[in-house]
PDB file of C-alpha atoms in Angstrom:
ATOM      1  CA  UNK C   1      82.469 -56.385 327.653  1.00 50.00           C
ATOM      2  CA  UNK C   2      79.435 -56.726 325.338  1.00 51.00           C
ATOM      3  CA  UNK C   3      81.450 -55.665 322.278  1.00 53.00           C
ATOM      4  CA  UNK C   4      84.088 -58.331 322.898  1.00 54.00           C
ATOM      5  CA  UNK C   5      81.939 -61.252 321.660  1.00 54.00           C
ATOM      6  CA  UNK C   6      80.296 -59.495 318.727  1.00 53.00           C
ATOM      7  CA  UNK C   7      80.999 -60.576 315.185  1.00 53.00           C
ATOM      8  CA  UNK C   8      79.894 -59.682 311.690  1.00 47.00           C
ATOM      9  CA  UNK C   9      76.715 -61.475 310.645  1.00 49.00           C
ATOM     10  CA  UNK C  10      76.988 -63.555 307.515  1.00 46.00           C
ATOM     11  CA  UNK C  11      75.159 -62.335 304.433  1.00 45.00           C
ATOM     12  CA  UNK C  12      74.833 -65.987 303.424  1.00 46.00           C
ATOM     13  CA  UNK C  13      73.914 -68.023 306.517  1.00 48.00           C
ATOM     14  CA  UNK C  14      75.177 -71.589 306.446  1.00 46.00           C
ATOM     15  CA  UNK C  15      78.247 -70.693 304.401  1.00 43.00           C
ATOM     16  CA  UNK C  16      81.075 -70.346 306.846  1.00 43.00           C
ATOM     17  CA  UNK C  17      84.675 -69.807 305.899  1.00 44.00           C
ATOM     18  CA  UNK C  18      85.792 -70.435 302.346  1.00 50.00           C
ATOM     19  CA  UNK C  19      83.505 -71.371 299.486  1.00 60.00           C
ATOM     20  CA  UNK C  20      86.244 -73.608 298.029  1.00 55.00           C
ATOM     21  CA  UNK C  21      86.837 -77.245 298.870  1.00 54.00           C
ATOM     22  CA  UNK C  22      88.945 -80.202 297.766  1.00 56.00           C
ATOM     23  CA  UNK C  23      91.809 -80.487 295.325  1.00 54.00           C
ATOM     24  CA  UNK C  24      95.199 -79.460 296.638  1.00 56.00           C
ATOM     25  CA  UNK C  25      93.491 -77.339 299.304  1.00 51.00           C
ATOM     26  CA  UNK C  26      92.574 -80.476 301.253  1.00 53.00           C
ATOM     27  CA  UNK C  27      95.896 -82.342 301.244  1.00 57.00           C
ATOM     28  CA  UNK C  28      97.157 -82.857 304.784  1.00 56.00           C
ATOM     29  CA  UNK C  29      94.104 -81.267 306.405  1.00 60.00           C
ATOM     30  CA  UNK C  30      91.315 -82.794 308.420  1.00 58.00           C
ATOM     31  CA  UNK C  31      88.060 -83.562 306.689  1.00 63.00           C
ATOM     32  CA  UNK C  32      85.368 -80.917 306.682  1.00 67.00           C
ATOM     33  CA  UNK C  33      81.991 -80.816 304.982  1.00 71.00           C
ATOM     34  CA  UNK C  34      82.084 -79.671 301.355  1.00 74.00           C
ATOM     35  CA  UNK C  35      80.275 -76.339 300.934  1.00 73.00           C
ATOM     36  CA  UNK C  36      77.344 -76.954 298.588  1.00 81.00           C
ATOM     37  CA  UNK C  37      74.988 -74.233 297.377  1.00 80.00           C
ATOM     38  CA  UNK C  38      71.580 -75.137 296.021  1.00 82.00           C
ATOM     39  CA  UNK C  39      70.647 -71.608 294.987  1.00 88.00           C
ATOM     40  CA  UNK C  40      73.920 -70.751 293.266  1.00 91.00           C
ATOM     41  CA  UNK C  41      76.112 -72.416 290.653  1.00 93.00           C
ATOM     42  CA  UNK C  42      79.283 -74.319 291.471  1.00 91.00           C
ATOM     43  CA  UNK C  43      82.545 -74.802 289.568  1.00 92.00           C
ATOM     44  CA  UNK C  44      83.742 -78.390 289.864  1.00 90.00           C
ATOM     45  CA  UNK C  45      87.135 -79.739 288.728  1.00 90.00           C
ATOM     46  CA  UNK C  46      88.090 -83.424 288.763  1.00 89.00           C
ATOM     47  CA  UNK C  47      91.793 -84.064 288.031  1.00 86.00           C
ATOM     48  CA  UNK C  48      93.573 -87.316 287.156  1.00 85.00           C
ATOM     49  CA  UNK C  49      97.310 -87.184 286.397  1.00 78.00           C
ATOM     50  CA  UNK C  50      97.117 -90.900 285.509  1.00 74.00           C
ATOM     51  CA  UNK C  51      94.839 -90.030 282.566  1.00 78.00           C
ATOM     52  CA  UNK C  52      97.404 -90.403 279.760  1.00 73.00           C
ATOM     53  CA  UNK C  53      97.462 -92.641 276.699  1.00 76.00           C
ATOM     54  CA  UNK C  54      94.521 -95.050 276.667  1.00 80.00           C
ATOM     55  CA  UNK C  55      93.473 -93.740 280.086  1.00 83.00           C
ATOM     56  CA  UNK C  56      93.156 -90.169 278.751  1.00 83.00           C
ATOM     57  CA  UNK C  57      89.683 -88.735 279.097  1.00 84.00           C
ATOM     58  CA  UNK C  58      90.003 -87.441 275.510  1.00 83.00           C
ATOM     59  CA  UNK C  59      90.584 -90.998 274.203  1.00 85.00           C
ATOM     60  CA  UNK C  60      87.491 -91.569 272.063  1.00 82.00           C
ATOM     61  CA  UNK C  61      85.704 -94.329 274.061  1.00 87.00           C
ATOM     62  CA  UNK C  62      86.456 -92.559 277.353  1.00 87.00           C
ATOM     63  CA  UNK C  63      85.260 -89.173 276.038  1.00 88.00           C
ATOM     64  CA  UNK C  64      81.976 -90.657 274.783  1.00 92.00           C
ATOM     65  CA  UNK C  65      81.416 -92.483 278.072  1.00 92.00           C
ATOM     66  CA  UNK C  66      82.198 -89.362 280.137  1.00 90.00           C
ATOM     67  CA  UNK C  67      79.790 -87.186 278.148  1.00 93.00           C
ATOM     68  CA  UNK C  68      76.906 -89.656 278.384  1.00 93.00           C
ATOM     69  CA  UNK C  69      77.656 -90.388 282.058  1.00 93.00           C
ATOM     70  CA  UNK C  70      77.586 -86.690 283.013  1.00 93.00           C
ATOM     71  CA  UNK C  71      74.252 -86.081 281.268  1.00 93.00           C
ATOM     72  CA  UNK C  72      72.723 -89.314 282.628  1.00 94.00           C
ATOM     73  CA  UNK C  73      73.760 -88.595 286.220  1.00 94.00           C
ATOM     74  CA  UNK C  74      72.735 -84.929 285.969  1.00 94.00           C
ATOM     75  CA  UNK C  75      69.263 -85.989 284.850  1.00 95.00           C
ATOM     76  CA  UNK C  76      69.102 -88.664 287.571  1.00 94.00           C
ATOM     77  CA  UNK C  77      69.993 -86.319 290.436  1.00 93.00           C
ATOM     78  CA  UNK C  78      68.399 -83.128 289.128  1.00 93.00           C
ATOM     79  CA  UNK C  79      71.587 -81.193 288.399  1.00 94.00           C
ATOM     80  CA  UNK C  80      71.737 -78.514 285.753  1.00 94.00           C
ATOM     81  CA  UNK C  81      74.957 -78.460 283.726  1.00 94.00           C
ATOM     82  CA  UNK C  82      75.719 -74.972 282.390  1.00 94.00           C
ATOM     83  CA  UNK C  83      79.137 -75.790 280.913  1.00 92.00           C
ATOM     84  CA  UNK C  84      81.285 -78.894 280.549  1.00 93.00           C
ATOM     85  CA  UNK C  85      84.902 -79.250 279.440  1.00 91.00           C
ATOM     86  CA  UNK C  86      86.882 -82.469 279.040  1.00 90.00           C
ATOM     87  CA  UNK C  87      90.599 -81.617 278.999  1.00 88.00           C
ATOM     88  CA  UNK C  88      92.125 -85.083 278.871  1.00 84.00           C
ATOM     89  CA  UNK C  89      93.516 -85.192 282.386  1.00 86.00           C
ATOM     90  CA  UNK C  90      90.845 -83.092 284.068  1.00 87.00           C
ATOM     91  CA  UNK C  91      87.194 -82.139 283.721  1.00 90.00           C
ATOM     92  CA  UNK C  92      85.565 -78.764 284.383  1.00 92.00           C
ATOM     93  CA  UNK C  93      81.856 -78.524 285.181  1.00 92.00           C
ATOM     94  CA  UNK C  94      79.775 -75.430 285.862  1.00 94.00           C
ATOM     95  CA  UNK C  95      76.615 -76.770 287.455  1.00 93.00           C
ATOM     96  CA  UNK C  96      73.756 -76.087 289.829  1.00 94.00           C
ATOM     97  CA  UNK C  97      72.389 -78.767 292.145  1.00 92.00           C
ATOM     98  CA  UNK C  98      68.834 -78.835 293.478  1.00 93.00           C
ATOM     99  CA  UNK C  99      69.835 -80.698 296.658  1.00 92.00           C
ATOM    100  CA  UNK C 100      72.997 -81.361 298.635  1.00 91.00           C
ATOM    101  CA  UNK C 101      72.350 -85.123 298.577  1.00 92.00           C
ATOM    102  CA  UNK C 102      71.866 -84.990 294.798  1.00 93.00           C
ATOM    103  CA  UNK C 103      75.211 -83.222 294.350  1.00 91.00           C
ATOM    104  CA  UNK C 104      76.996 -85.679 296.636  1.00 91.00           C
ATOM    105  CA  UNK C 105      75.526 -88.659 294.777  1.00 93.00           C
ATOM    106  CA  UNK C 106      76.376 -87.103 291.392  1.00 93.00           C
ATOM    107  CA  UNK C 107      80.003 -86.540 292.421  1.00 91.00           C
ATOM    108  CA  UNK C 108      80.417 -89.963 294.070  1.00 90.00           C
ATOM    109  CA  UNK C 109      78.967 -91.966 291.178  1.00 92.00           C
ATOM    110  CA  UNK C 110      80.633 -89.845 288.461  1.00 92.00           C
ATOM    111  CA  UNK C 111      84.127 -90.310 289.867  1.00 88.00           C
ATOM    112  CA  UNK C 112      83.624 -93.980 290.719  1.00 86.00           C
ATOM    113  CA  UNK C 113      82.108 -95.077 287.413  1.00 88.00           C
ATOM    114  CA  UNK C 114      84.531 -92.981 285.378  1.00 87.00           C
ATOM    115  CA  UNK C 115      87.592 -94.443 287.128  1.00 85.00           C
ATOM    116  CA  UNK C 116      86.216 -97.982 286.729  1.00 84.00           C
ATOM    117  CA  UNK C 117      85.487 -97.522 283.031  1.00 86.00           C
ATOM    118  CA  UNK C 118      88.789 -95.862 282.119  1.00 83.00           C
ATOM    119  CA  UNK C 119      91.011 -98.263 284.076  1.00 83.00           C
ATOM    120  CA  UNK C 120      88.903-101.393 283.438  1.00 79.00           C
ATOM    121  CA  UNK C 121      88.981-101.969 287.191  1.00 72.00           C
ATOM    122  CA  UNK C 122      86.949-104.795 288.645  1.00 63.00           C
ATOM    123  CA  UNK C 123      86.001-105.893 292.128  1.00 63.00           C
ATOM    124  CA  UNK C 124      88.674-108.124 293.615  1.00 56.00           C
ATOM    125  CA  UNK C 125      91.415-106.750 291.347  1.00 62.00           C
ATOM    126  CA  UNK C 126      92.378-103.299 292.672  1.00 61.00           C
ATOM    127  CA  UNK C 127      94.743-101.024 290.760  1.00 64.00           C
ATOM    128  CA  UNK C 128      98.288-100.410 291.957  1.00 58.00           C
ATOM    129  CA  UNK C 129      97.751 -96.630 291.905  1.00 69.00           C
ATOM    130  CA  UNK C 130      94.885 -94.188 292.308  1.00 72.00           C
ATOM    131  CA  UNK C 131      93.277 -92.786 289.186  1.00 77.00           C
ATOM    132  CA  UNK C 132      92.244 -89.403 290.598  1.00 79.00           C
ATOM    133  CA  UNK C 133      94.883 -87.215 292.239  1.00 77.00           C
ATOM    134  CA  UNK C 134      92.830 -85.970 295.182  1.00 78.00           C
ATOM    135  CA  UNK C 135      89.342 -84.884 296.130  1.00 82.00           C
ATOM    136  CA  UNK C 136      87.332 -83.086 293.483  1.00 85.00           C
ATOM    137  CA  UNK C 137      87.819 -79.325 293.756  1.00 85.00           C
ATOM    138  CA  UNK C 138      84.678 -77.219 293.984  1.00 86.00           C
ATOM    139  CA  UNK C 139      83.841 -73.583 294.458  1.00 88.00           C
ATOM    140  CA  UNK C 140      80.552 -71.776 294.936  1.00 89.00           C
ATOM    141  CA  UNK C 141      80.107 -69.110 292.260  1.00 89.00           C
ATOM    142  CA  UNK C 142      78.038 -65.966 292.623  1.00 90.00           C
ATOM    143  CA  UNK C 143      75.499 -65.096 289.945  1.00 89.00           C
ATOM    144  CA  UNK C 144      76.356 -62.301 287.522  1.00 88.00           C
ATOM    145  CA  UNK C 145      79.913 -61.319 286.693  1.00 91.00           C
ATOM    146  CA  UNK C 146      81.534 -64.267 288.525  1.00 89.00           C
ATOM    147  CA  UNK C 147      79.200 -66.764 286.837  1.00 92.00           C
ATOM    148  CA  UNK C 148      80.038 -65.486 283.354  1.00 92.00           C
ATOM    149  CA  UNK C 149      83.766 -65.392 284.173  1.00 91.00           C
ATOM    150  CA  UNK C 150      83.708 -69.094 285.153  1.00 90.00           C
ATOM    151  CA  UNK C 151      81.503 -69.945 282.167  1.00 92.00           C
ATOM    152  CA  UNK C 152      83.974 -68.277 279.795  1.00 90.00           C
ATOM    153  CA  UNK C 153      86.875 -69.993 281.575  1.00 89.00           C
ATOM    154  CA  UNK C 154      85.306 -73.441 281.062  1.00 90.00           C
ATOM    155  CA  UNK C 155      84.526 -72.640 277.407  1.00 91.00           C
ATOM    156  CA  UNK C 156      88.134 -71.500 276.892  1.00 89.00           C
ATOM    157  CA  UNK C 157      89.365 -74.766 278.439  1.00 88.00           C
ATOM    158  CA  UNK C 158      87.145 -76.767 276.084  1.00 89.00           C
ATOM    159  CA  UNK C 159      88.392 -74.849 273.026  1.00 90.00           C
ATOM    160  CA  UNK C 160      92.020 -75.355 274.103  1.00 86.00           C
ATOM    161  CA  UNK C 161      91.421 -79.089 274.637  1.00 84.00           C
ATOM    162  CA  UNK C 162      90.105 -79.611 271.087  1.00 82.00           C
ATOM    163  CA  UNK C 163      92.801 -77.382 269.561  1.00 82.00           C
ATOM    164  CA  UNK C 164      90.551 -74.542 268.336  1.00 84.00           C
ATOM    165  CA  UNK C 165      92.627 -71.969 270.217  1.00 82.00           C
ATOM    166  CA  UNK C 166      96.231 -72.215 271.479  1.00 81.00           C
ATOM    167  CA  UNK C 167      96.827 -73.063 275.130  1.00 78.00           C
ATOM    168  CA  UNK C 168      97.452 -69.967 277.256  1.00 78.00           C
ATOM    169  CA  UNK C 169      99.294 -70.640 280.532  1.00 77.00           C
ATOM    170  CA  UNK C 170      97.383 -69.348 283.557  1.00 72.00           C
ATOM    171  CA  UNK C 171      98.960 -66.962 286.013  1.00 70.00           C
ATOM    172  CA  UNK C 172     100.148 -68.851 289.075  1.00 64.00           C
ATOM    173  CA  UNK C 173      99.085 -67.317 292.358  1.00 61.00           C
ATOM    174  CA  UNK C 174     101.956 -66.716 294.732  1.00 60.00           C
ATOM    175  CA  UNK C 175     101.746 -68.946 297.775  1.00 59.00           C
ATOM    176  CA  UNK C 176     102.046 -67.090 301.036  1.00 61.00           C
ATOM    177  CA  UNK C 177     104.111 -68.922 303.622  1.00 59.00           C
ATOM    178  CA  UNK C 178     102.703 -68.940 307.113  1.00 57.00           C
ATOM    179  CA  UNK C 179     105.283 -68.738 309.884  1.00 54.00           C
TER     180      UNK C 179
END
């Protein structure tokens, strides 16, 4: 009877379940708190399918604004940016936040100000469609091999975006259907 309620203790208390959150993972699911690590780096991806033509994040004024906004907000909320990649319709960030509140503020203000700037949106005149596809996707990254793998991935994305290396399609993971 005692063994029935036993479970494996977590090596990382406070981190329950998956270390991933947002993006397509969250569509059609109830809201849960985003896992945020303050002692480990995080990979953050913000995607906007509407970012084409003058709304593209690589469009010169938008790219300049995005770069200055990221560094300004990182300084404001004490977030260290290890790598940054602007890919036109999405942004990759490898970062480490000092506090959960700082990360939440960084993410909230970054997405809001970026969407307003790119779309020229103003209060009282809402857009007909959303700029960002869904919630920002984030994942907690372990130090060491995983950190350098994500760092190299973000660098590769940046080099592909500016045309230094040819685009290499990523392997699609097979989706497992639950019955």
